[in-house]
Amino acid sequence: MWHRLLCIFIIFFTLAGEAIAVEPPIRIGVLSHRGSEATLKMWSPTADYLTQAVHGRQFEIVPLDFDEVNPSVESGAVDFVLVNPGIYVNLEVRYRVSRIATLNNLVGEVASNVFGGVIFTRKDRDDLASLENLKGRRFLAVDETSLGGFQMAWRQLQDVGLSPYEDVKLSFAGIHDDVVMAVLNGDVDAGTVRTDILERMASSGTIDLTDFKIINPRFEPHFYFNLSTRLYPEWPFSKVQHTPNELAQRVAVALLNMPHDHVAAQAGNYAGWTVPLDYQPVHDIFKALALPPYEAIARFTLMDAIRKYWYWLLGGLVFILFMAFMTTWVVRLNRELKRAQLHLEQRHELILNSVADGIYGVDLQGNSTFVNRAMEQITGWKAEDLIGKNQHDILHHTHADGTPHPRHECPVYATYRDNVPRFVDDDVFWKRDGNCFPVEYTSTPLRDEHEGVVGSVVVFRDISERKQAEEEARQHQMDLAHVARLSTMGEMASGIAHEINQPLTAIATNAHACIRMLEAGGAQNERIADVVEKIGSQAERAGEIIRQLRQFVRKEQPQLSAVNLNELIDEVVTLLKPEARRADVRIELDLEQEISTVLAQHIQIDQVILNLARNAIEAMEDMTEGDRVLTITTRQGGKNAVIVTVADTGPGLSEEVREQVFNPFVTTKPSGMGLGLSISQGIIDAHKGRLYVDSNPGEGAVFRFMLPVTEEKADEQ
């Protein structure tokens, strides 16, 4: 049994070994910048190390000259490459090669993962002290594609204004060691190799560093080699595109785990490997030198443009044909639009002339631009008299009383200055015969197609007949209000008679007492004086009642005056007291002392307050329980109005009555005519105020009216 198992294991391992043996070796292409023999000697131990570290695969080194690198990668002849960073950048762009580790270089005891270029000459060449001294001299480099052996030095020469192809006698040796020996032997004036080459050759005893002089020496922290250029990342170990990622990962792990003192590292004079560095500085140098893959763009010809952008050219041709068609169509539309515009202008003129109101246009200079037929008929001015002339100077240069009307106050001018429409309900225009007539008009901004204001349009109407009708209605309302006051006095006659009878009875009684005291004689002068004073007081009381009564029943004058509403309320309360006492109603006044005066007709406001108060008293007469209180209040309603409130504690108004309480002939009293509130509302409206109900059903009635306050010169007005 054990023999059989042993045979099986032997057969298995034999087959596995044969399978491994037939696996092709992993080929690592290495840039042979110091010759194939030196390359194999340096890097073959590294291949042996990978063979041991990556189980089951064998690695071998393939030395590559500068011109063999690209073909080997392109054909897949190698699986990994170890080249200088310049060649790597081109391989990365062209063949999608990717770095997996970066070399840690070593010279002596110094390790570094960056390198540069060194430009040098023989020590005895005192005439070559700077880069500028190289102009016209023999200059030897390694290879055009060598980053450290040529391209780094090229960039330094370019920085001082020298071109290696034009300003120096450039040649290439192909191997770094040959460049060093050519300079040492005096075959050339100067040369350039990558850093650490001089140190390696000196370490091997090939040269003596004291025989050389460094041109443009540079010193970088923690970098201990001779240096003439900027520093760049060291050689990358890279995988070719066809190499499996799993294999590349194993190789990368093996390289990063290599000890710095491993025999393979010692053979290659390096100190192990580090993670891949950033190779952007290499891209930057190639951009600066316009080297592949950043070479200058070739001349772009017309045929190149046609081949590359033929679809855009075809699209442009189609667009041009489309625009030609559209242009023809637009021209035809413009002709039709012009005909339509002419038709619209004719219709516009027809509409203007068919309107009964006067219409005219004004430009930004105040000149008339058009007028309609009604304008000519109403004012007597002809179109040729108005168009192009200043409309303000012709139509409303003065007010109705003949006082001048300044241009800056003209609403028509203001309309196109502030772009706000206006409606003027009372103004005057002047006819051609010199007479004025009342008008109302609107002034509206006139805009162009860009919404810019170019003037205004005025539409006016002669309101002479309406003004006359309003005057007749006002006179009729005054007569109706006078009749209502007489009717009110008739209803209040018995109470007023009783009110007057009281002071007259007191006068008579006191007069008889004076007579008796005088007939009795004696020293009673002081008593007689007291009685006479009472007679005078009662006489004044009776006279005040009569004056109030006469004032209330007379016909009012149309003039407005500045009135203090508190004083008016006191006058009305004098007339109300008899009726309030009969109805057992208590009158309470809550008058704000510092209220503004209002511009009003004294008697008409008296009538409004009396109507509201008497309605409140009559509403509380039939109450069987609860207090009967009439409250009259005045308040300042801001800066522009005074508010008067008449409130009672009666049953209030139903919702149905509230909605029509101000309509004529609507009343809740059995014998009422329903005109009191209608007349009162008309009076308040005429004073530019407002009368309204401000209470809820069942909470007593509250009526309020507000009147505008006077201006500073109200008495003069």
Coordinates of N, CA and C in Angstrom, one line a residue, residues 66-76 78-79 81 83 87-99 238-243 293:
F66 N 19.2 50.9 -27.0 CA 18.2 51.9 -27.0 C 17.2 51.7 -28.2
D67 N 17.6 51.3 -29.3 CA 16.7 51.2 -30.5 C 16.0 49.8 -30.5
E68 N 16.3 49.0 -29.5 CA 15.6 47.7 -29.5 C 14.4 47.6 -28.5
V69 N 14.3 48.7 -27.7 CA 13.3 48.6 -26.6 C 11.9 48.7 -27.2
N70 N 11.6 49.6 -28.0 CA 10.2 49.8 -28.5 C 9.8 48.5 -29.3
P71 N 10.6 48.0 -30.3 CA 10.2 46.8 -31.0 C 9.9 45.6 -30.1
S72 N 10.8 45.4 -29.1 CA 10.6 44.3 -28.2 C 9.3 44.4 -27.4
V73 N 8.9 45.6 -26.9 CA 7.7 45.7 -26.2 C 6.5 45.6 -27.1
E74 N 6.6 46.2 -28.3 CA 5.5 46.2 -29.3 C 5.2 44.7 -29.7
S75 N 6.2 43.9 -29.9 CA 6.0 42.6 -30.4 C 5.7 41.6 -29.3
G76 N 5.8 42.0 -28.0 CA 5.6 41.1 -26.9 C 6.8 40.2 -26.7
V78 N 9.2 40.7 -24.7 CA 9.5 40.7 -23.2 C 8.2 40.8 -22.4
D79 N 8.3 40.4 -21.2 CA 7.1 40.5 -20.3 C 7.2 41.6 -19.3
V81 N 9.9 45.2 -18.3 CA 11.0 46.0 -18.8 C 11.6 46.8 -17.7
V83 N 13.9 50.1 -17.8 CA 14.5 51.1 -18.6 C 14.5 52.4 -17.9
I87 N 12.4 56.6 -21.4 CA 11.9 55.5 -22.3 C 10.6 55.0 -21.7
Y88 N 10.5 54.9 -20.3 CA 9.3 54.4 -19.7 C 8.1 55.2 -20.0
V89 N 8.2 56.5 -20.0 CA 7.1 57.4 -20.2 C 6.5 57.2 -21.6
N90 N 7.4 57.1 -22.6 CA 7.0 56.8 -24.0 C 6.3 55.4 -24.1
L91 N 6.8 54.4 -23.4 CA 6.2 53.1 -23.4 C 4.8 53.2 -22.7
E92 N 4.7 54.0 -21.7 CA 3.5 54.1 -21.0 C 2.4 54.7 -21.9
V93 N 2.7 55.7 -22.6 CA 1.8 56.4 -23.5 C 1.4 55.5 -24.7
R94 N 2.5 54.9 -25.3 CA 2.2 54.2 -26.6 C 1.7 52.7 -26.4
Y95 N 2.3 52.0 -25.4 CA 2.0 50.6 -25.3 C 1.3 50.2 -24.0
R96 N 0.9 51.3 -23.2 CA 0.2 51.0 -21.9 C 1.0 50.2 -20.9
V97 N 2.3 50.4 -20.9 CA 3.2 49.8 -19.9 C 2.9 50.4 -18.6
S98 N 2.9 49.7 -17.5 CA 2.6 50.3 -16.1 C 3.7 49.8 -15.2
R99 N 4.2 50.8 -14.4 CA 5.3 50.6 -13.4 C 4.7 49.8 -12.2
S238 N 8.6 47.7 -14.8 CA 7.3 47.8 -15.4 C 6.8 46.5 -16.0
K239 N 5.5 46.3 -16.0 CA 4.9 45.2 -16.7 C 4.4 45.6 -18.1
V240 N 4.6 44.7 -19.1 CA 4.0 45.0 -20.4 C 2.5 44.7 -20.4
Q241 N 1.8 45.2 -21.3 CA 0.3 45.1 -21.3 C -0.2 43.7 -21.3
H242 N 0.5 42.7 -22.0 CA 0.0 41.4 -22.1 C 0.3 40.5 -20.8
T243 N 1.2 41.1 -19.9 CA 1.6 40.3 -18.7 C 0.4 40.2 -17.8
P293 N 6.2 61.7 -25.9 CA 4.9 61.8 -26.7 C 4.4 63.2 -26.8

